[in-house]
Amino acid sequence: MATKKYVAKYRLLKETYERITGKGISDITWYRIVASLKQYFSLSIESANAQSIVETYAQLKRKCPAFSFRTSDFSSRWQAFKYFYDAREVQYTGQQFLVALADYLKINLDDVPRSTRYYWFSQAGLSYNAGSTYHSKDLALVAFVAAKWAINKRPQPMKSATIEVLTLVK
């Protein structure tokens, strides 16, 4: 049974999320978000840092609506996000970041259309400029968006079509 203090904090966190994102959400959706925040951000409703965790997630969600825990490729995208987010106040120029991102995602930067690079930045609420300096924490969301592109471009494993596999066991 939840305590009154827990329920009050739970509601306050939901209101904070709705205020930052500018959208109301249902109770079941909030329940699912909290479950994911517990899993990926180690959220504890009654902890002192719960407010900042919800604020951070809400700001990410506001900047990039595609930032969702429910996609099948979230874990891979999350790793790319964390790689750049956890970098200690590293600064990159736009071009340096793209090179580092391509290296991390194991993609050839020449295969990425110019418009796609701009799209990655715009989805993260940033404007791309090859010479501009960005903080790695700001670029983490770009990495999250770019990881989806990289995942979709990877060759899918082929199913075996050999006769041995297709024969039925007697």
Short mmCIF file of C-alpha atoms in Angstrom, two decimals:
data_model
loop_
_atom_site.label_atom_id
_atom_site.label_comp_id
_atom_site.label_asym_id
_atom_site.label_seq_id
_atom_site.Cartn_x
_atom_site.Cartn_y
_atom_site.Cartn_z
CA MET A 1 0.00 0.00 0.00
CA ALA A 2 1.38 3.39 -0.99
CA THR A 3 1.76 6.06 1.66
CA LYS A 4 0.15 9.48 1.36
CA LYS A 5 3.59 11.00 0.94
CA TYR A 6 4.39 8.60 -1.92
CA VAL A 7 1.07 9.28 -3.71
CA ALA A 8 1.50 13.05 -3.34
CA LYS A 9 5.06 12.92 -4.78
CA TYR A 10 3.90 10.59 -7.59
CA ARG A 11 1.21 13.11 -8.58
CA LEU A 12 3.63 16.03 -8.30
CA LEU A 13 6.08 14.27 -10.63
CA LYS A 14 3.30 13.60 -13.14
CA GLU A 15 2.28 17.29 -13.03
CA THR A 16 5.92 18.30 -13.54
CA TYR A 17 6.17 16.04 -16.58
CA GLU A 18 2.93 17.41 -18.05
CA ARG A 19 4.00 21.02 -17.43
CA ILE A 20 7.37 20.60 -19.14
CA THR A 21 6.07 18.62 -22.12
CA GLY A 22 2.97 20.77 -22.43
CA LYS A 23 0.77 17.70 -22.75
CA GLY A 24 -1.53 15.84 -20.41
CA ILE A 25 -1.07 12.08 -20.12
CA SER A 26 -3.25 9.31 -18.81
CA ASP A 27 -2.56 7.58 -15.54
CA ILE A 28 -1.65 4.30 -17.26
CA THR A 29 0.83 6.08 -19.56
CA TRP A 30 2.40 7.80 -16.55
CA TYR A 31 2.61 4.43 -14.79
CA ARG A 32 4.51 2.99 -17.77
CA ILE A 33 6.83 6.00 -17.94
CA VAL A 34 7.61 5.67 -14.24
CA ALA A 35 8.36 1.96 -14.70
CA SER A 36 10.78 2.80 -17.52
CA LEU A 37 12.36 5.63 -15.55
CA LYS A 38 12.93 3.17 -12.71
CA GLN A 39 14.62 0.78 -15.12
CA TYR A 40 16.78 3.20 -17.13
CA PHE A 41 17.30 6.14 -14.74
CA SER A 42 17.10 4.34 -11.37
CA LEU A 43 14.15 6.51 -10.36
CA SER A 44 12.82 6.17 -6.83
CA ILE A 45 9.67 8.24 -6.31
CA GLU A 46 10.56 9.32 -2.78
CA SER A 47 14.23 10.06 -3.49
CA ALA A 48 15.65 13.57 -3.47
CA ASN A 49 16.65 13.38 -7.15
CA ALA A 50 13.26 12.14 -8.46
CA GLN A 51 12.23 15.65 -9.48
CA SER A 52 15.39 16.23 -11.53
CA ILE A 53 15.12 12.82 -13.22
CA VAL A 54 11.55 13.53 -14.32
CA GLU A 55 12.49 17.05 -15.43
CA THR A 56 15.42 15.73 -17.47
CA TYR A 57 13.30 13.05 -19.13
CA ALA A 58 10.47 15.52 -19.84
CA GLN A 59 12.93 17.94 -21.46
CA LEU A 60 14.30 15.13 -23.62
CA LYS A 61 10.77 14.12 -24.57
CA ARG A 62 9.82 17.72 -25.37
CA LYS A 63 12.90 18.17 -27.59
CA CYS A 64 12.55 14.80 -29.27
CA PRO A 65 9.08 13.21 -29.18
CA ALA A 66 10.60 10.03 -30.65
CA PHE A 67 12.49 9.51 -27.37
CA SER A 68 10.43 6.54 -26.28
CA PHE A 69 11.22 3.54 -24.13
CA ARG A 70 8.71 1.41 -26.02
CA THR A 71 10.53 1.01 -29.35
CA SER A 72 12.09 -2.36 -30.12
CA ASP A 73 15.50 -0.80 -30.78
CA PHE A 74 15.52 1.40 -27.66
CA SER A 75 18.38 -0.43 -25.94
CA SER A 76 20.76 0.12 -28.85
CA ARG A 77 19.70 3.74 -29.21
CA TRP A 78 19.99 4.23 -25.44
CA GLN A 79 23.60 2.99 -25.51
CA ALA A 80 24.47 5.61 -28.14
CA PHE A 81 22.74 8.28 -26.07
CA LYS A 82 24.58 7.24 -22.89
CA TYR A 83 27.94 7.09 -24.67
CA PHE A 84 27.82 10.78 -25.53
CA TYR A 85 25.80 11.92 -22.50
CA ASP A 86 28.25 10.38 -20.04
CA ALA A 87 31.28 11.93 -21.76
CA ARG A 88 32.79 14.35 -19.26
CA GLU A 89 31.92 17.79 -20.62
CA VAL A 90 33.55 16.99 -23.94
CA GLN A 91 33.03 19.59 -26.64
CA TYR A 92 32.90 18.78 -30.34
CA THR A 93 32.61 20.81 -33.47
CA GLY A 94 29.77 19.59 -35.64
CA GLN A 95 32.18 17.79 -37.96
CA GLN A 96 34.18 16.22 -35.10
CA PHE A 97 30.97 14.91 -33.59
CA LEU A 98 29.83 13.35 -36.87
CA VAL A 99 33.19 11.58 -37.19
CA ALA A 100 32.98 10.36 -33.57
CA LEU A 101 29.35 9.31 -34.07
CA ALA A 102 30.16 7.42 -37.27
CA ASP A 103 33.00 5.67 -35.48
CA TYR A 104 30.73 4.74 -32.55
CA LEU A 105 27.87 3.53 -34.78
CA LYS A 106 30.29 1.78 -37.15
CA ILE A 107 28.91 3.53 -40.21
CA ASN A 108 30.62 5.22 -43.14
CA LEU A 109 29.95 8.95 -42.90
CA ASP A 110 30.07 9.19 -46.70
CA ASP A 111 26.96 6.96 -46.82
CA VAL A 112 24.95 9.45 -44.76
CA PRO A 113 23.11 11.96 -46.95
CA ARG A 114 23.73 15.59 -46.05
CA SER A 115 20.03 16.16 -45.42
CA THR A 116 19.99 13.24 -42.98
CA ARG A 117 22.72 14.87 -40.87
CA TYR A 118 20.66 18.05 -40.65
CA TYR A 119 17.60 15.97 -39.79
CA TRP A 120 19.39 14.30 -36.87
CA PHE A 121 20.27 17.66 -35.38
CA SER A 122 16.85 19.18 -35.99
CA GLN A 123 15.13 16.25 -34.26
CA ALA A 124 17.28 16.98 -31.21
CA GLY A 125 16.35 20.68 -31.27
CA LEU A 126 19.74 21.81 -32.58
CA SER A 127 20.93 23.52 -35.75
CA TYR A 128 23.81 21.77 -37.48
CA ASN A 129 26.91 23.73 -38.38
CA ALA A 130 30.15 21.87 -39.09
CA GLY A 131 32.25 24.56 -37.38
CA SER A 132 30.01 25.25 -34.36
CA THR A 133 30.96 23.87 -30.96
CA TYR A 134 28.50 21.66 -29.08
CA HIS A 135 28.58 20.02 -25.64
CA SER A 136 28.47 16.23 -25.65
CA LYS A 137 25.37 16.24 -23.39
CA ASP A 138 23.49 18.21 -26.06
CA LEU A 139 24.71 15.86 -28.76
CA ALA A 140 23.52 12.74 -26.92
CA LEU A 141 20.01 13.24 -28.31
CA VAL A 142 21.46 13.57 -31.82
CA ALA A 143 23.20 10.23 -31.26
CA PHE A 144 19.89 8.70 -30.14
CA VAL A 145 18.19 9.85 -33.36
CA ALA A 146 21.14 8.84 -35.55
CA ALA A 147 21.29 5.37 -34.01
CA LYS A 148 17.84 4.60 -35.45
CA TRP A 149 19.11 5.44 -38.93
CA ALA A 150 22.21 3.29 -38.41
CA ILE A 151 20.15 0.35 -37.12
CA ASN A 152 17.82 0.56 -40.11
CA LYS A 153 20.76 0.66 -42.55
CA ARG A 154 22.49 -2.42 -41.15
CA PRO A 155 22.02 -5.55 -43.21
CA GLN A 156 19.41 -7.83 -41.74
CA PRO A 157 20.46 -11.44 -41.07
CA MET A 158 19.43 -13.75 -43.87
CA LYS A 159 17.38 -16.83 -43.19
CA SER A 160 18.94 -20.05 -44.30
CA ALA A 161 17.31 -21.56 -47.35
CA THR A 162 19.32 -24.74 -47.57
CA ILE A 163 17.48 -27.98 -48.17
CA GLU A 164 18.74 -29.46 -44.88
CA VAL A 165 16.94 -26.76 -42.93
CA LEU A 166 13.74 -27.06 -44.97
CA THR A 167 13.33 -30.83 -44.73
CA LEU A 168 10.98 -32.14 -42.13
CA VAL A 169 12.20 -34.58 -39.53
CA LYS A 170 10.63 -38.01 -40.10
#
